[in-house]
Coordinates of C-alpha atoms in Angstrom, one line a residue:
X1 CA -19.4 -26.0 14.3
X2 CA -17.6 -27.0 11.0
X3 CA -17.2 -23.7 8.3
X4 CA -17.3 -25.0 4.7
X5 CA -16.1 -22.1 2.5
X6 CA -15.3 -22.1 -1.3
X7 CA -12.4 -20.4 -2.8
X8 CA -13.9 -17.1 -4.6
X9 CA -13.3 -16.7 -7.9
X10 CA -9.8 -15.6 -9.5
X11 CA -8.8 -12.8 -11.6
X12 CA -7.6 -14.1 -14.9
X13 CA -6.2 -11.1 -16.7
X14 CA -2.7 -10.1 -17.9
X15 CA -1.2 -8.5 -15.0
X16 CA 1.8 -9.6 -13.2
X17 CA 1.6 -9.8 -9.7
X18 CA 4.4 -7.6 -9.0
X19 CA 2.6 -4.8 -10.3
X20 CA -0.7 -5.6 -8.6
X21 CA 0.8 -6.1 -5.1
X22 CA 3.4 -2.8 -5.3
X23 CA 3.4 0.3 -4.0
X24 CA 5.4 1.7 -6.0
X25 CA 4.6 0.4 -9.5
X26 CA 2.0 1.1 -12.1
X27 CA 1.2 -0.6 -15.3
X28 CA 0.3 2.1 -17.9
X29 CA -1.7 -0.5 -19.0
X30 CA -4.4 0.2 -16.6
X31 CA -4.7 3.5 -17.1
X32 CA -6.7 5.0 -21.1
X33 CA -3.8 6.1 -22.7
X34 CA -3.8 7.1 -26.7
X35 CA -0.2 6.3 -27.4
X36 CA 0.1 2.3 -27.4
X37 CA 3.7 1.9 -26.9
X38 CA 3.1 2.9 -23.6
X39 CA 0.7 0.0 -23.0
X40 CA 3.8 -2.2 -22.2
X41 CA 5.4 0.6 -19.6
X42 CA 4.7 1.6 -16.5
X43 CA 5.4 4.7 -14.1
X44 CA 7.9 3.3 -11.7
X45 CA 8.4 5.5 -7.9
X46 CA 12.7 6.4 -7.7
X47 CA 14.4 6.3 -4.4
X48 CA 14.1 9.9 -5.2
X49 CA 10.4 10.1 -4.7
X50 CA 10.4 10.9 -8.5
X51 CA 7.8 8.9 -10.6
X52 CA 9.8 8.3 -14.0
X53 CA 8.3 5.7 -17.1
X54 CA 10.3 2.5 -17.4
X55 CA 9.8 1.6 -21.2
X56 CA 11.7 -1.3 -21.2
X57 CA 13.2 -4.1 -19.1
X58 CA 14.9 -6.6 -20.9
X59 CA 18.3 -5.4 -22.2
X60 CA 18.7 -3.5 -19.0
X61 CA 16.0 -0.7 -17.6
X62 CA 15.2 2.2 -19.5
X63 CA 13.7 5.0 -17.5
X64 CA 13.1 8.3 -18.7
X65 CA 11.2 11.1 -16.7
X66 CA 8.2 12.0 -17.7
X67 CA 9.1 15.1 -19.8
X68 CA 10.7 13.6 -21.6
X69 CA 8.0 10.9 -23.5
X70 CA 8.2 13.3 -26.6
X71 CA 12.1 12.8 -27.1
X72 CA 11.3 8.9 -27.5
X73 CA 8.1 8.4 -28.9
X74 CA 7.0 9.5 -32.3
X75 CA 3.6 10.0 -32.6
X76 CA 0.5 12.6 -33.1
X77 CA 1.5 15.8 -31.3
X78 CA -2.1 15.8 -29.8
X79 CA -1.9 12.4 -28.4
X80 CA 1.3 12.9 -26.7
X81 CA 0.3 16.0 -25.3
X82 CA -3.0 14.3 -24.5
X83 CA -0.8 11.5 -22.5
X84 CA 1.6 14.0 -21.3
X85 CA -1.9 15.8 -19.5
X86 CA -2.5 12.3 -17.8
X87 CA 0.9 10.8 -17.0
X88 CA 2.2 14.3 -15.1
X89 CA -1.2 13.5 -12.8
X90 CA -0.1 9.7 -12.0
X91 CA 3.5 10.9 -11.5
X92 CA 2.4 13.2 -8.6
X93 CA 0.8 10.5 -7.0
X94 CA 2.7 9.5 -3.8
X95 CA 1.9 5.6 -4.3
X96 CA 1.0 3.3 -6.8
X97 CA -0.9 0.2 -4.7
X98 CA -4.4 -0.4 -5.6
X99 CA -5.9 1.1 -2.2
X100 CA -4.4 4.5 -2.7
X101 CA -4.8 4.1 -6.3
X102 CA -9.0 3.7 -5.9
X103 CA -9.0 7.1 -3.9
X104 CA -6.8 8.6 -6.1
X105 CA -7.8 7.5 -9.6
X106 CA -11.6 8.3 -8.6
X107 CA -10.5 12.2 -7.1
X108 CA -8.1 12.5 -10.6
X109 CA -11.2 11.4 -12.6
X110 CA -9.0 8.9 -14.5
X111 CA -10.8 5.8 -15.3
X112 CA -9.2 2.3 -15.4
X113 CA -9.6 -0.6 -17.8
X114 CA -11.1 -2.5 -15.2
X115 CA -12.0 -2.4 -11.5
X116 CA -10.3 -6.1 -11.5
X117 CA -7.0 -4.0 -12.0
X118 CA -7.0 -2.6 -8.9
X119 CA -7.3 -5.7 -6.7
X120 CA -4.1 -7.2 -5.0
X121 CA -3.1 -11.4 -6.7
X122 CA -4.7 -13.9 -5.0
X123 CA -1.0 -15.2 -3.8
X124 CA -0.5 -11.6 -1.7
X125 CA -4.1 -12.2 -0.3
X126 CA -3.0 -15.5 0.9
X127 CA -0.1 -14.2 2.0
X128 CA -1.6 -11.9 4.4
X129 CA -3.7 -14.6 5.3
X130 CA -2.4 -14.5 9.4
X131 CA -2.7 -10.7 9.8
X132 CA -6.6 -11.0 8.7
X133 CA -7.3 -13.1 10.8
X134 CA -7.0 -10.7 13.5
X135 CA -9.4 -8.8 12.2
X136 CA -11.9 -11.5 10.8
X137 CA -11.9 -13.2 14.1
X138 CA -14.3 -11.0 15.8
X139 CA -17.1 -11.2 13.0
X140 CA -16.8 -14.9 12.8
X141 CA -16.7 -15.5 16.8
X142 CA -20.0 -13.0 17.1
X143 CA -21.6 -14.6 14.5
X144 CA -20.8 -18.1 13.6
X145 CA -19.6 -19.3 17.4
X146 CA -16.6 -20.8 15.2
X147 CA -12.9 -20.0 14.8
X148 CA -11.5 -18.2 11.1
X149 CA -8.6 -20.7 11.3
X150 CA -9.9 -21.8 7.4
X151 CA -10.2 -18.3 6.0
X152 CA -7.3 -17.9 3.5
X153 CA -8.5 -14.4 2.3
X154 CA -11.4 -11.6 2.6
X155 CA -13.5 -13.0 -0.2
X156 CA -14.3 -16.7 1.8
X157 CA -16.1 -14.2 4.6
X158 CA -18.8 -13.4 1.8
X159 CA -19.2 -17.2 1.3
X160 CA -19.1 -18.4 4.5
X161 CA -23.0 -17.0 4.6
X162 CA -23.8 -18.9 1.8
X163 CA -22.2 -22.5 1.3
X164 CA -23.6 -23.7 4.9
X165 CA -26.6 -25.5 5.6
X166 CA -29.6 -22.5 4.3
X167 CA -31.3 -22.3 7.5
X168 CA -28.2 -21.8 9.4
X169 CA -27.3 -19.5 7.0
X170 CA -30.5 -17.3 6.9
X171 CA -30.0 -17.8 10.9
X172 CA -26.6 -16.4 11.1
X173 CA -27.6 -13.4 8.4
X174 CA -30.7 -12.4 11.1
X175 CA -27.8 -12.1 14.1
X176 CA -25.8 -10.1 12.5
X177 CA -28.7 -8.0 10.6
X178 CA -29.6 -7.2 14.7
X179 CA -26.3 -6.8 15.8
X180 CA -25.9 -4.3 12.9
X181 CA -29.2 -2.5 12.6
X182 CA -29.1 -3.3 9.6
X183 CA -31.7 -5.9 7.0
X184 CA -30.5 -8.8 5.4
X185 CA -30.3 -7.7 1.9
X186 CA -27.5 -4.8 3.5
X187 CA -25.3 -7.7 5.0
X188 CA -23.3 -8.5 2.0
X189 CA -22.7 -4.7 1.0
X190 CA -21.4 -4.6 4.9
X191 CA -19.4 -8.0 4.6
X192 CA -17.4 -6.9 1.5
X193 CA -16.6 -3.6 3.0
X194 CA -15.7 -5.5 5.7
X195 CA -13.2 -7.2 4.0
X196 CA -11.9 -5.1 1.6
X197 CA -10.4 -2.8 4.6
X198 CA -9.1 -5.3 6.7
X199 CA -7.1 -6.4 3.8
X200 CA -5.8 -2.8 3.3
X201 CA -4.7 -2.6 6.5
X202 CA -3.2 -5.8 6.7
X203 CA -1.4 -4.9 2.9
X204 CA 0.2 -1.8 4.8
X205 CA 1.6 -3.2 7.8
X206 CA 2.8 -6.4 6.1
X207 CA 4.3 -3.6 4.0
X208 CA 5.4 -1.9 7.5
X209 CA 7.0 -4.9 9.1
X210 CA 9.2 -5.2 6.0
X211 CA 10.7 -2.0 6.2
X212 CA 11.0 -1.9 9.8
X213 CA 14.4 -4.8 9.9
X214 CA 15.4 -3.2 6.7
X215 CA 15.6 0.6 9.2
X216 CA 17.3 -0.8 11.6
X217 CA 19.8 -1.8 9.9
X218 CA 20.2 1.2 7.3
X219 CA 21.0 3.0 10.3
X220 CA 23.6 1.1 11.9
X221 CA 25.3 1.0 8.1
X222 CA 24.9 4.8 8.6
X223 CA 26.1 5.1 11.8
X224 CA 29.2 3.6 10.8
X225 CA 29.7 6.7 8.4
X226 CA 30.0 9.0 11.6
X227 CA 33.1 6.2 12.6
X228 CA 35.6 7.5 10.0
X229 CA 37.7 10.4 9.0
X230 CA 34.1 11.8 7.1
X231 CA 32.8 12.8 11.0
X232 CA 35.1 15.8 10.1
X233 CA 32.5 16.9 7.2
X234 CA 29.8 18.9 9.2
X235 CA 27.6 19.2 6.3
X236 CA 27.5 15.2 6.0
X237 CA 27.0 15.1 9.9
X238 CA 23.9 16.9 9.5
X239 CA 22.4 15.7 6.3
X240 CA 23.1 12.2 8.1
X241 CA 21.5 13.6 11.7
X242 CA 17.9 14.8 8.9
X243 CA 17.9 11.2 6.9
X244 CA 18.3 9.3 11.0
X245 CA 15.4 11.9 12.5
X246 CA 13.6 12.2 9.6
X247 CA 13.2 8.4 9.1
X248 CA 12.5 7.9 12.2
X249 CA 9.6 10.7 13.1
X250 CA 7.7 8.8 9.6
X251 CA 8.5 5.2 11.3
X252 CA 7.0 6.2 14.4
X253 CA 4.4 8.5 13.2
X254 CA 3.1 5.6 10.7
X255 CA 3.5 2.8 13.4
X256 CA 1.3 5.1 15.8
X257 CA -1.3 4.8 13.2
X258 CA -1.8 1.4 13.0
X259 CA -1.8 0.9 16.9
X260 CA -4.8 3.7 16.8
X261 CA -6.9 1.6 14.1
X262 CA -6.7 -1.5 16.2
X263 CA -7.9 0.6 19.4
X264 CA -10.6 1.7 16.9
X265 CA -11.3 -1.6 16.0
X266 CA -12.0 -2.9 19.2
X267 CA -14.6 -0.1 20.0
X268 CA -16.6 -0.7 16.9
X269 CA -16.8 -4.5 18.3
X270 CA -17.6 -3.0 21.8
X271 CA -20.3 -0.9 20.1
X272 CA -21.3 -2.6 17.4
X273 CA -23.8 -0.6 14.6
X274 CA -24.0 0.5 11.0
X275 CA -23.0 3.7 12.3
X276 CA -20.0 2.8 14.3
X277 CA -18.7 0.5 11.3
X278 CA -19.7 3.4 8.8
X279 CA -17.4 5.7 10.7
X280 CA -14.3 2.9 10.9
X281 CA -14.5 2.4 7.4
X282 CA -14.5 6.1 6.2
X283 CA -11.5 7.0 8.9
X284 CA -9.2 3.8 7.6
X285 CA -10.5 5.0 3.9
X286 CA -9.5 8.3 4.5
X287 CA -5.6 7.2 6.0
X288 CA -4.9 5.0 2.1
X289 CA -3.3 7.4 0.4
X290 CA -1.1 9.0 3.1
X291 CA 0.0 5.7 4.5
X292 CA 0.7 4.3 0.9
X293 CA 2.5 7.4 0.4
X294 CA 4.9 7.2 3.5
X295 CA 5.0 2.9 3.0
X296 CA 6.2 3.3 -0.4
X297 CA 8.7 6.4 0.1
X298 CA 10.3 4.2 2.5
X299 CA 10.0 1.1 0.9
X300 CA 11.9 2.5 -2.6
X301 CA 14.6 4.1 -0.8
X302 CA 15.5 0.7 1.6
X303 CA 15.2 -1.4 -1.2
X304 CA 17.0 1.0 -3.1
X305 CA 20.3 0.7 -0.2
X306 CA 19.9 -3.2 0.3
X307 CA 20.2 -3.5 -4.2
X308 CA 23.5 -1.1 -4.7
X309 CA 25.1 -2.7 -0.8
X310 CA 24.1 -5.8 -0.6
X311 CA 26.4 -7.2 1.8
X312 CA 25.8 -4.4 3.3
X313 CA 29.3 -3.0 2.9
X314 CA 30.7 0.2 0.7
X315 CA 33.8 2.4 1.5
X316 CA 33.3 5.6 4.1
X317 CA 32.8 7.9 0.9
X318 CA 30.5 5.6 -1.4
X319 CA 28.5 5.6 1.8
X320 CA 27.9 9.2 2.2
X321 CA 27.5 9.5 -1.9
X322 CA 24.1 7.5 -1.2
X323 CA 23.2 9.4 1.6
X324 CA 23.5 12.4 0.1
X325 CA 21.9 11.6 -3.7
X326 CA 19.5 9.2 -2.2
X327 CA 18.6 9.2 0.7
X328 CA 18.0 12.6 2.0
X329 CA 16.4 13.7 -1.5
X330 CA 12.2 13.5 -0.8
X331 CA 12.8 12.8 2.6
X332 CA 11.2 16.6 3.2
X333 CA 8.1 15.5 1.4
X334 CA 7.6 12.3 2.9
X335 CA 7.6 14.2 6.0
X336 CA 5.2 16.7 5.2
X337 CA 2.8 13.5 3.7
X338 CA 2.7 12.0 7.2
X339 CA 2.3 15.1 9.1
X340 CA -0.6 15.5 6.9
X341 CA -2.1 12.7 8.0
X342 CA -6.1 12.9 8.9
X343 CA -7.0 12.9 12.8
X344 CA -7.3 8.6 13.5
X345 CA -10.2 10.3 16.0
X346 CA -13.7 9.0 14.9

């Protein structure tokens, strides 16, 4: 059997891609703020785990924390205050991609321009094109009898039940509608849930298998600290011994997670019901903003190493400056997010 699908439709708006697809950048733009000088900036996550505003890029990058907006901008004492209120809520925010953001945003009561704002570019969802097909594979096999090998992204799953032959179509819709307990007029509502959490999933751990290379070798660069005369510095042994464990328990912790959603996966196909996909989707739901958190901690501070030692070189001493300023700074937090984890128990 031969799957015609047609592309969905694409956002047109003014948002970079960088900023739709990060996790740890967000375009004030998004967000109702009073003061329009900060429609151009965004909040921007440090390899601190501080959020601070970038207002500019171009002759260099001016960040400024987020106290200090008033210093900068002149404007009605009300409306800065106003912004002050909102930006000091984003800041705490332990990531800024659009999955967390929806949870977050909604719980903060913070409304966006648009709920097109919080949708990844259509480039990352092709890019993460193989690791949904791992998850769409099931659905299309149980239903269709056909492989996904033509899926390029969550939103051609919706269309595959509607640009094929009609009786097929309405064919195909009664399967799953009994595989599902569900009626007909539920199955798109399903499908684009569906979707939608499959591509988180595969976001994060395309995220994930980023960072993982990028550990390994952070901490053979580190390694080489404990190599030199600096071994002789107890204090650096041990703030070197926290950054090691410590990045490795959130590794670990957050790879664990991702192996429990696939076993959790394959039960709701085992046991397939509205019930059984109802509780999937709130448990991966509930895990957004604590595995955006940990990603994106992670993320800032490798990317942060690879940009000031790029080859990755640096004397015994400039070594242990970044460790100590950079590295260990947050790390306590980012452990507490993943140890605060929900169960990944349905």
């Amino acid at each position: 059997m031969t799957i015609v699908t047609v592309e969905p439709p694409k956002v047109q708006d003014d948002l970079s891609e960088v900023d739709r697809d990060s996790l740890h950048t967000l375009p004030l733009k998004i967000v109702p703020l009073r003061l329009a000088a900060l429609s151009r900036a965004r909040l921007i996550k440090t390899s601190r785990l501080e959020s601070e505003i970038e207002l500019f890029r171009d002759a260099g990058v001016g960040l400024i924390s987020i106290k200090s907006l008033p210093d900068f901008i002149q404007a009605d004492p009300e409306d800065v205050e106003a912004d002050l209120e909102i930006l000091h809520r984003l800041g705490d925010l332990n990531s800024f991609d659009v999955f967390s953001l929806r949870n977050s945003l909604r719980d903060l009561k913070i409304d966006v321009r648009s709920a097109s704002d919080l949708q990844l570019s259509g480039s990352m969802e092709e890019k993460l094109t193989e690791y949904m097909k791992s998850f769409t594979r099931p659905l299309v096999v149980n239903v269709f009898g056909a492989t996904n090998d033509n899926i390029k992204n969550s939103g051609q799953i919706i269309h595959m039940f509607t640009n094929i032959d009609r009786d097929v179509a309405l064919k195909n819709m009664r399967k799953i509608a009994q595989m599902m307990g569900i009626t007909i007029a539920d199955i798109p509502d399903f499908l684009e849930k569906y979707g939608d959490i499959y591509l988180s999933l595969s976001y994060f751990r395309q995220c994930l298998d980023e960072i993982v290379p990028k550990f390994d070798q952070f901490t053979e660069w580190m390694e080489e600290v404990k190599t030199t005369i600096l071994r002789e510095n107890r204090q650096l042994m041990d703030k070197c011994s926290f950054v090691n464990d410590g990045l490795n328990e959130v590794l670990s912790s957050v790879t664990g997670r991702f192996e429990s959603f696939d076993r959790n996966s394959q039960t709701f196909w085992e046991n397939i019901s509205m019930d059984s996909f109802q509780a999937l989707h709130r448990l991966i739901i509930a895990h957004h903003e604590t595995i955006g958190g940990v990603l994106c901690g992670l993320t800032v501070k490798l990317n942060s190493w690879e940009q000031k030692f790029p080859n990755h070189a640096g004397s015994p001493q400039k070594r242990a400056d970044f460790i100590l300023a950079e590295m260990a700074p947050g790390l306590d937090r980012l452990i507490r997010l993943e140890r605060s984890a929900p169960s990944t128990t349905m």
